[in-house]
Structure formats: structure tokens, C-alpha cells
PDB file of C-alpha atoms in Angstrom:
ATOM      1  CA  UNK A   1       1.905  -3.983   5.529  1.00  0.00           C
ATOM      2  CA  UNK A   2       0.877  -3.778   8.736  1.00  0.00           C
ATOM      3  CA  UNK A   3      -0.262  -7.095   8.914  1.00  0.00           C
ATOM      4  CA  UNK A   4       2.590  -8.531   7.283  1.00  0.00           C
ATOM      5  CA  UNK A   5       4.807  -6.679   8.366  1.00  0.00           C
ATOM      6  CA  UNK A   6       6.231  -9.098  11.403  1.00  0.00           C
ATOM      7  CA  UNK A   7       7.234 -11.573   8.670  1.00  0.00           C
ATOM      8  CA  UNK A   8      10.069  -9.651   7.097  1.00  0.00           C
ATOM      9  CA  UNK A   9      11.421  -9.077  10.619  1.00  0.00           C
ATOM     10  CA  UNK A  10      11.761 -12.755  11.801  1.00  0.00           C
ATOM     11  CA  UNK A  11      12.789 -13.731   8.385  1.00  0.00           C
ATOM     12  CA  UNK A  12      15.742 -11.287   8.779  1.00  0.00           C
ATOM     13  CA  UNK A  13      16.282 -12.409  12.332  1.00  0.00           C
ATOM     14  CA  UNK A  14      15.603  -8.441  13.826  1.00  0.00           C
ATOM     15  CA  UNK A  15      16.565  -8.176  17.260  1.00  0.00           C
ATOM     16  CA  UNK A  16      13.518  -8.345  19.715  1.00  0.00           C
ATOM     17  CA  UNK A  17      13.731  -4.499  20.463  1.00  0.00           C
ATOM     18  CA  UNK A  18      13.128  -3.597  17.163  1.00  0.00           C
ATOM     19  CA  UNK A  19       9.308  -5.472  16.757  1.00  0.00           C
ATOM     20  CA  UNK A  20       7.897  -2.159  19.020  1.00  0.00           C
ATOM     21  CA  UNK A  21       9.867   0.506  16.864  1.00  0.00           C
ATOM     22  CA  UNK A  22       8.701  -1.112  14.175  1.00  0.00           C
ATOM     23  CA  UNK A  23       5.326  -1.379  14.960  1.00  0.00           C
ATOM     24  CA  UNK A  24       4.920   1.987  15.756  1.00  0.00           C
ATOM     25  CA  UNK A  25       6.743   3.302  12.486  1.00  0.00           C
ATOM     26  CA  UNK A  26       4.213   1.114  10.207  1.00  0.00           C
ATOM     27  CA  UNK A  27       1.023   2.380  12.399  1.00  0.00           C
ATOM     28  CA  UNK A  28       2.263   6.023  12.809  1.00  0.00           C
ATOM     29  CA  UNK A  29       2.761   5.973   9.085  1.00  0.00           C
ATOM     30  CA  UNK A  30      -0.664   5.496   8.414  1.00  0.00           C
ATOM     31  CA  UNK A  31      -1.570   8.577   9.942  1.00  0.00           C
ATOM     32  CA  UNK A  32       1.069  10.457   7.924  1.00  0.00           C
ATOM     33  CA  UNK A  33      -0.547   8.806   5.080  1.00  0.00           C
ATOM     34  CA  UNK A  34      -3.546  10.751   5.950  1.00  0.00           C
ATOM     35  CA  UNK A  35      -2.171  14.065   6.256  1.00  0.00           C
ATOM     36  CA  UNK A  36      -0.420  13.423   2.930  1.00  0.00           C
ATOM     37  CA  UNK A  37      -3.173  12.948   1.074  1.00  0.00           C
ATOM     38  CA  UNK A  38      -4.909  16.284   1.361  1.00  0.00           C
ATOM     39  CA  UNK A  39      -1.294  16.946  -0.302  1.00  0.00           C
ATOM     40  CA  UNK A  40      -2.083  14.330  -3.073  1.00  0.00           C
ATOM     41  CA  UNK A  41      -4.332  16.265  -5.580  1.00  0.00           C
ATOM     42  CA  UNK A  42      -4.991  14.603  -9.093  1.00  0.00           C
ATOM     43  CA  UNK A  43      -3.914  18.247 -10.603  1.00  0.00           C
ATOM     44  CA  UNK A  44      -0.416  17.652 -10.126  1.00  0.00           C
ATOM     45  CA  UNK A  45       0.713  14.707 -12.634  1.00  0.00           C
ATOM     46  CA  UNK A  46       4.288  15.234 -11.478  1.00  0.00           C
ATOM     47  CA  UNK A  47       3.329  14.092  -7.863  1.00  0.00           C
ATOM     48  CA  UNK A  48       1.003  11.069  -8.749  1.00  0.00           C
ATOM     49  CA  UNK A  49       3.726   9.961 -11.054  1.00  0.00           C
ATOM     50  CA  UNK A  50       6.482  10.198  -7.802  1.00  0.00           C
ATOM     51  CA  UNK A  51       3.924   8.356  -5.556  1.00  0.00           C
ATOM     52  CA  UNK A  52       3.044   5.790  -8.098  1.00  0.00           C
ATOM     53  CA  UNK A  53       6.953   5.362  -8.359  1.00  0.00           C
ATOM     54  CA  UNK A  54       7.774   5.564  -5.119  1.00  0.00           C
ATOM     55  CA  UNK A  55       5.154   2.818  -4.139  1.00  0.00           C
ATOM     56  CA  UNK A  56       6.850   0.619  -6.242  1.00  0.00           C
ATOM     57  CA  UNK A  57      10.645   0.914  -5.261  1.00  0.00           C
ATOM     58  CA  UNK A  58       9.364   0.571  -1.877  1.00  0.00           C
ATOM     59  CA  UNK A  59       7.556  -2.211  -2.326  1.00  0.00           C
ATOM     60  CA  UNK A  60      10.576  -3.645  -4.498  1.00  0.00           C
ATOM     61  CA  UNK A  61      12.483  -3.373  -1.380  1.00  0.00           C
ATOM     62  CA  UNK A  62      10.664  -6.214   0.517  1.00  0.00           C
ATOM     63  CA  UNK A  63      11.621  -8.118  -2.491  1.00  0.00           C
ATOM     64  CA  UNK A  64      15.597  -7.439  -2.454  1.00  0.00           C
ATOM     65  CA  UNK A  65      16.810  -5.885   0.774  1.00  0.00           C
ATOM     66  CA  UNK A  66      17.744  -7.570   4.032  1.00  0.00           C
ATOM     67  CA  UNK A  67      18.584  -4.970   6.089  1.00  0.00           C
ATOM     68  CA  UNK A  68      15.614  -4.957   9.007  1.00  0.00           C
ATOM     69  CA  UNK A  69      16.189  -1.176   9.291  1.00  0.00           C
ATOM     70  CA  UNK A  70      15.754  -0.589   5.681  1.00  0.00           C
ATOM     71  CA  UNK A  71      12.512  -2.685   5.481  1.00  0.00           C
ATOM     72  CA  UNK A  72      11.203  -1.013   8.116  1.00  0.00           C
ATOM     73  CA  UNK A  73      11.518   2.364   6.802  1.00  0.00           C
ATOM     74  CA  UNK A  74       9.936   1.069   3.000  1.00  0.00           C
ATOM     75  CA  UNK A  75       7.364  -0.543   5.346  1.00  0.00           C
ATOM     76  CA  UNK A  76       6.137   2.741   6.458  1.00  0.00           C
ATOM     77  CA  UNK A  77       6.459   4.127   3.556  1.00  0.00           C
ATOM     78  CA  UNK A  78       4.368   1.732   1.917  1.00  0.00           C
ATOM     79  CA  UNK A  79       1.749   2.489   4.505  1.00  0.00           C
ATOM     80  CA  UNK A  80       1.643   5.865   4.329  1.00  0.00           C
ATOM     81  CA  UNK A  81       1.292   5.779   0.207  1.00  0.00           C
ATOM     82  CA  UNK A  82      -0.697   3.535   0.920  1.00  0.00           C
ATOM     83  CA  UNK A  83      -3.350   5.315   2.983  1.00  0.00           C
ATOM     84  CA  UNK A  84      -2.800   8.211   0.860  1.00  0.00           C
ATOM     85  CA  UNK A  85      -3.839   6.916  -2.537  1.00  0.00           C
ATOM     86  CA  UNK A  86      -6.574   5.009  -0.864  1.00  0.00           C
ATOM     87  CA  UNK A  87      -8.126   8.331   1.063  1.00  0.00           C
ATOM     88  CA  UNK A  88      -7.247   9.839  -2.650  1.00  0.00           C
ATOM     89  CA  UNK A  89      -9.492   6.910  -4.586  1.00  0.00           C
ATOM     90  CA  UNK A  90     -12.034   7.153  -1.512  1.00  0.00           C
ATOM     91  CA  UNK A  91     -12.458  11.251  -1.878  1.00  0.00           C
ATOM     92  CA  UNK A  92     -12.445  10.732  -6.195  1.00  0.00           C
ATOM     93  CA  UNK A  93     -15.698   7.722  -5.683  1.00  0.00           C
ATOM     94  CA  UNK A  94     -17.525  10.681  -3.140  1.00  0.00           C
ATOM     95  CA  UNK A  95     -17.022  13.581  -5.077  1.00  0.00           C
ATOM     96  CA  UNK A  96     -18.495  11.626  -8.539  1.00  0.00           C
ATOM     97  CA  UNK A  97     -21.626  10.096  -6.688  1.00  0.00           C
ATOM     98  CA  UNK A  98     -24.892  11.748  -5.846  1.00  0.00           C
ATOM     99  CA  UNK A  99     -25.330  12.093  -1.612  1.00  0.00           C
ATOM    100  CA  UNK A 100     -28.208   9.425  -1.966  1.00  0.00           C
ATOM    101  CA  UNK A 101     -25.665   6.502  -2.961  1.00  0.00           C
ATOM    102  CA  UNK A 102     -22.336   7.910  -1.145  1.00  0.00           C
ATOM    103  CA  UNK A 103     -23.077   5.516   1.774  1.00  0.00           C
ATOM    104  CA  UNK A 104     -24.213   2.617  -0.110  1.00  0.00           C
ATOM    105  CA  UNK A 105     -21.319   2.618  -2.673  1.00  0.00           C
ATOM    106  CA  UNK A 106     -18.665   3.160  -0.136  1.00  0.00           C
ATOM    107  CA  UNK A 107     -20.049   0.305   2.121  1.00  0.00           C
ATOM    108  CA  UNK A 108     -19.993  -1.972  -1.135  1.00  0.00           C
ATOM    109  CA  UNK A 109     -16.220  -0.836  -1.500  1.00  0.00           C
ATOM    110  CA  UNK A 110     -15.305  -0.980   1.548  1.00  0.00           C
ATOM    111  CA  UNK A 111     -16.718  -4.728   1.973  1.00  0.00           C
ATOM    112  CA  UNK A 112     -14.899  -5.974  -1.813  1.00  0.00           C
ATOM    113  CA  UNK A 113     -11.954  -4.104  -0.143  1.00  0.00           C
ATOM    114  CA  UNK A 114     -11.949  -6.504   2.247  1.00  0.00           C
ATOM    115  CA  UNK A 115     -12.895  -9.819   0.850  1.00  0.00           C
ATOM    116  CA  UNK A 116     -10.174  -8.617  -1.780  1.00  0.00           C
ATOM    117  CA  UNK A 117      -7.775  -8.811   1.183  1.00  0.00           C
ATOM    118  CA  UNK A 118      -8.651 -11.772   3.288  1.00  0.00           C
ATOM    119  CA  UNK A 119      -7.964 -13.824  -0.315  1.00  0.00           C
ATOM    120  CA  UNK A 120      -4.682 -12.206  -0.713  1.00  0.00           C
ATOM    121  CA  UNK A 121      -3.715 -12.591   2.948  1.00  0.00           C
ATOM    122  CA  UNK A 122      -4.581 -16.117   2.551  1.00  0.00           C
ATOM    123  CA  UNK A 123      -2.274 -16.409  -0.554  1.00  0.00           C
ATOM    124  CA  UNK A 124       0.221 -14.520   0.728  1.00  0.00           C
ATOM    125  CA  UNK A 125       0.392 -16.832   3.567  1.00  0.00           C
ATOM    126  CA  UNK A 126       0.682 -20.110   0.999  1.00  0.00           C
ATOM    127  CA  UNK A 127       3.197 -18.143  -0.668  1.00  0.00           C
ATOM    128  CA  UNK A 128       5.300 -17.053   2.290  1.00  0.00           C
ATOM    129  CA  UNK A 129       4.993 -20.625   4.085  1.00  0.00           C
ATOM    130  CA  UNK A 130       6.185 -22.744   0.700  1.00  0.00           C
ATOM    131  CA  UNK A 131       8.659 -19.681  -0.904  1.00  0.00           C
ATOM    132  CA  UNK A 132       9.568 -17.127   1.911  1.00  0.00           C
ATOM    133  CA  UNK A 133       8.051 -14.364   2.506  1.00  0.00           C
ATOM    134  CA  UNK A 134      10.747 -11.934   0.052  1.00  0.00           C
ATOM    135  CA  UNK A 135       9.349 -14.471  -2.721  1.00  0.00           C
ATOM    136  CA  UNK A 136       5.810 -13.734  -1.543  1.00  0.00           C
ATOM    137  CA  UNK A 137       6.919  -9.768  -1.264  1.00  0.00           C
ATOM    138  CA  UNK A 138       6.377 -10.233  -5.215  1.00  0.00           C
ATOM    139  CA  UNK A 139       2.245 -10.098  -4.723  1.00  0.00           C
ATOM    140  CA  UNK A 140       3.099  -6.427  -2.809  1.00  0.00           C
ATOM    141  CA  UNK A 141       5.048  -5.199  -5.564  1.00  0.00           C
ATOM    142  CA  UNK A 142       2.022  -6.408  -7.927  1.00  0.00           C
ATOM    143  CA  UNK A 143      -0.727  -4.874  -5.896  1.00  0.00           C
ATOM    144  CA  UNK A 144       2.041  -1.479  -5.845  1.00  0.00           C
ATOM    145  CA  UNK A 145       2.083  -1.641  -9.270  1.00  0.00           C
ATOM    146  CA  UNK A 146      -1.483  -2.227 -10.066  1.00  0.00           C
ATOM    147  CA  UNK A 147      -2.501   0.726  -7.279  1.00  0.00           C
ATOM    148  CA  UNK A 148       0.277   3.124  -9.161  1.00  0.00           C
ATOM    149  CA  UNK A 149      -1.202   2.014 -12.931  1.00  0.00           C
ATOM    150  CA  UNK A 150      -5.120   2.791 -11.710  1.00  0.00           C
ATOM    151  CA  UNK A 151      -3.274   6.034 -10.023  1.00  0.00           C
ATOM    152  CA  UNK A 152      -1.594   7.178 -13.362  1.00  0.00           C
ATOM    153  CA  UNK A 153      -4.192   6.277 -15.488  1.00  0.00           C
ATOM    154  CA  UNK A 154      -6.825   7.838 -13.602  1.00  0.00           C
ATOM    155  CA  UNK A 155      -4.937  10.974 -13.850  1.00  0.00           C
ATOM    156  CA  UNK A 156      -4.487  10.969 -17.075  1.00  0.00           C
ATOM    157  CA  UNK A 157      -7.744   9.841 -18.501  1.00  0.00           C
ATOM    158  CA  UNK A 158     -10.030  12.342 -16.291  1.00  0.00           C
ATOM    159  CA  UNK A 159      -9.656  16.428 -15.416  1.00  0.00           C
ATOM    160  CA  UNK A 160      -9.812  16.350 -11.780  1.00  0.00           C
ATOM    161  CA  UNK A 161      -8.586  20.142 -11.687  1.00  0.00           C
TER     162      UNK A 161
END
């Protein structure tokens, strides 16, 4: 969201003063997301279930809402679930690997990670340019839903406690 963040606010004509709040609410909310997720233990199904949810309704919002304020705030949000399950995904791959592969594994991750996102970013962009972007917010409700599905089922399938 960070990156694509902008979009939603020229789309819904945001006054100018609004771009810096905004900017800082979607980058300080990645730090939140960070503190959250010593928070976000596997042991609680209750909680994965409300951050799997709530990654989805706010990711529904880019779809439906056109209130720049409102977008804003699901923006951050997004972020900062975002960050959270990822640190969460990040701490489950080190904790079932032996310290000789940690490095190795994470580095493969972390480079999938981001040819995974340079492909979407580039069909977002088609998306966005030919639909609008709240017909191309459909991919982030997608990628919410498939992030809160692996989240769920992770939890269920596996004792993490």
C-alpha cells in the first residue's frame, strides 16, 4: 500500500495537504505493524481469525469507499496487518529451519517476495490505467484474502503453542 497508495488519493481528488498526512500514516503504520506482531501469536485462533478479517474489510474498502480520509485510515491499516502477518510468517519459516539454512531460505523468500511484487505492481498498473484503480483495488482484496486463508489455515493445521 505504500506504493500504491498515491493512486486512491488523486483518483478521489484529496486536497494537496493531505498527500504528507497520508504518507506518514501508511509509513508510520508499518512500524505499528511491527510492534503488533510480537502481539500476533499463532496460540490465539480468536486473534488470527480478527486479523485475517480485518485485512479483508480493509482491503474491501479501497474497493467501495470514496472518502480520502477513510482510505487513508484502511491504508494504514492494511500496512500495519500487513507487516504484522509478514514478521509473523517470517518468525514461523526461522523458528522451523535449522541455523545452517535460516539465511539462505530467507534470502530465497525474500527475493520470490519480490519478483512476486514487481509482477503484481506491473498488473496492478495495467489494471488501474484501463479500469481505475478501485477496479484494480480487487487484486488487494485477493492478495488480503489469500494472506488471511494461508494465516487461518496455518493456524489451524499446525500447534504453534
Amino acid at each position: 500500500m505504500k506504493t500504491f497508495g498515491p493512486l486512491w488519493q488523486l483518483a478521489l481528488a484529496a486536497p494537496v495537504g493531505l498527500y504528507g498526512l497520508a504518507n506518514a500514516a501508511v509509513l508510520s503504520a508499518g512500524g505499528i505493524g511491527s510492534l503488533l506482531s510480537a502481539r500476533l501469536t499463532l496460540a490465539k485462533p480468536a486473534t488470527i481469525v480478527g486479523v485475517a478479517g480485518l485485512l479483508v474489510a480493509t482491503s474491501l474498502t479501497l474497493v467501495f469507499v470514496r472518502n480520502a480520509v477513510v482510505v487513508i485510515l484502511a491504508q494504514g491499516v492494511l500496512v500495519a496487518g500487513g507487516v504484522g502477518v509478514s514478521m509473523v510468517f517470517t518468525r514461523l519459516l526461522h523458528d522451523s529451519l535449522p541455523s545452517g539454512v535460516r539465511a539462505g531460505a530467507a534470502s530465497g523468500v525474500g527475493a520470490l517476495s519480490s519478483m512476486a511484487f514487481v509482477f503484481f505492481a506491473l498488473l496492478f498498473g495495467v489494471v488501474s490505467q484501463h479500469a481505475g484503480v478501485f477496479r484494480a483495488g480487487w487484486m488487494v482484496v485477493g492478495v488480503a484474502l489469500l494472506a488471511g486463508a494461508l494465516l487461518v489455515t496455518v493456524d489451524v493445521d499446525r500447534d504453534f503453542i
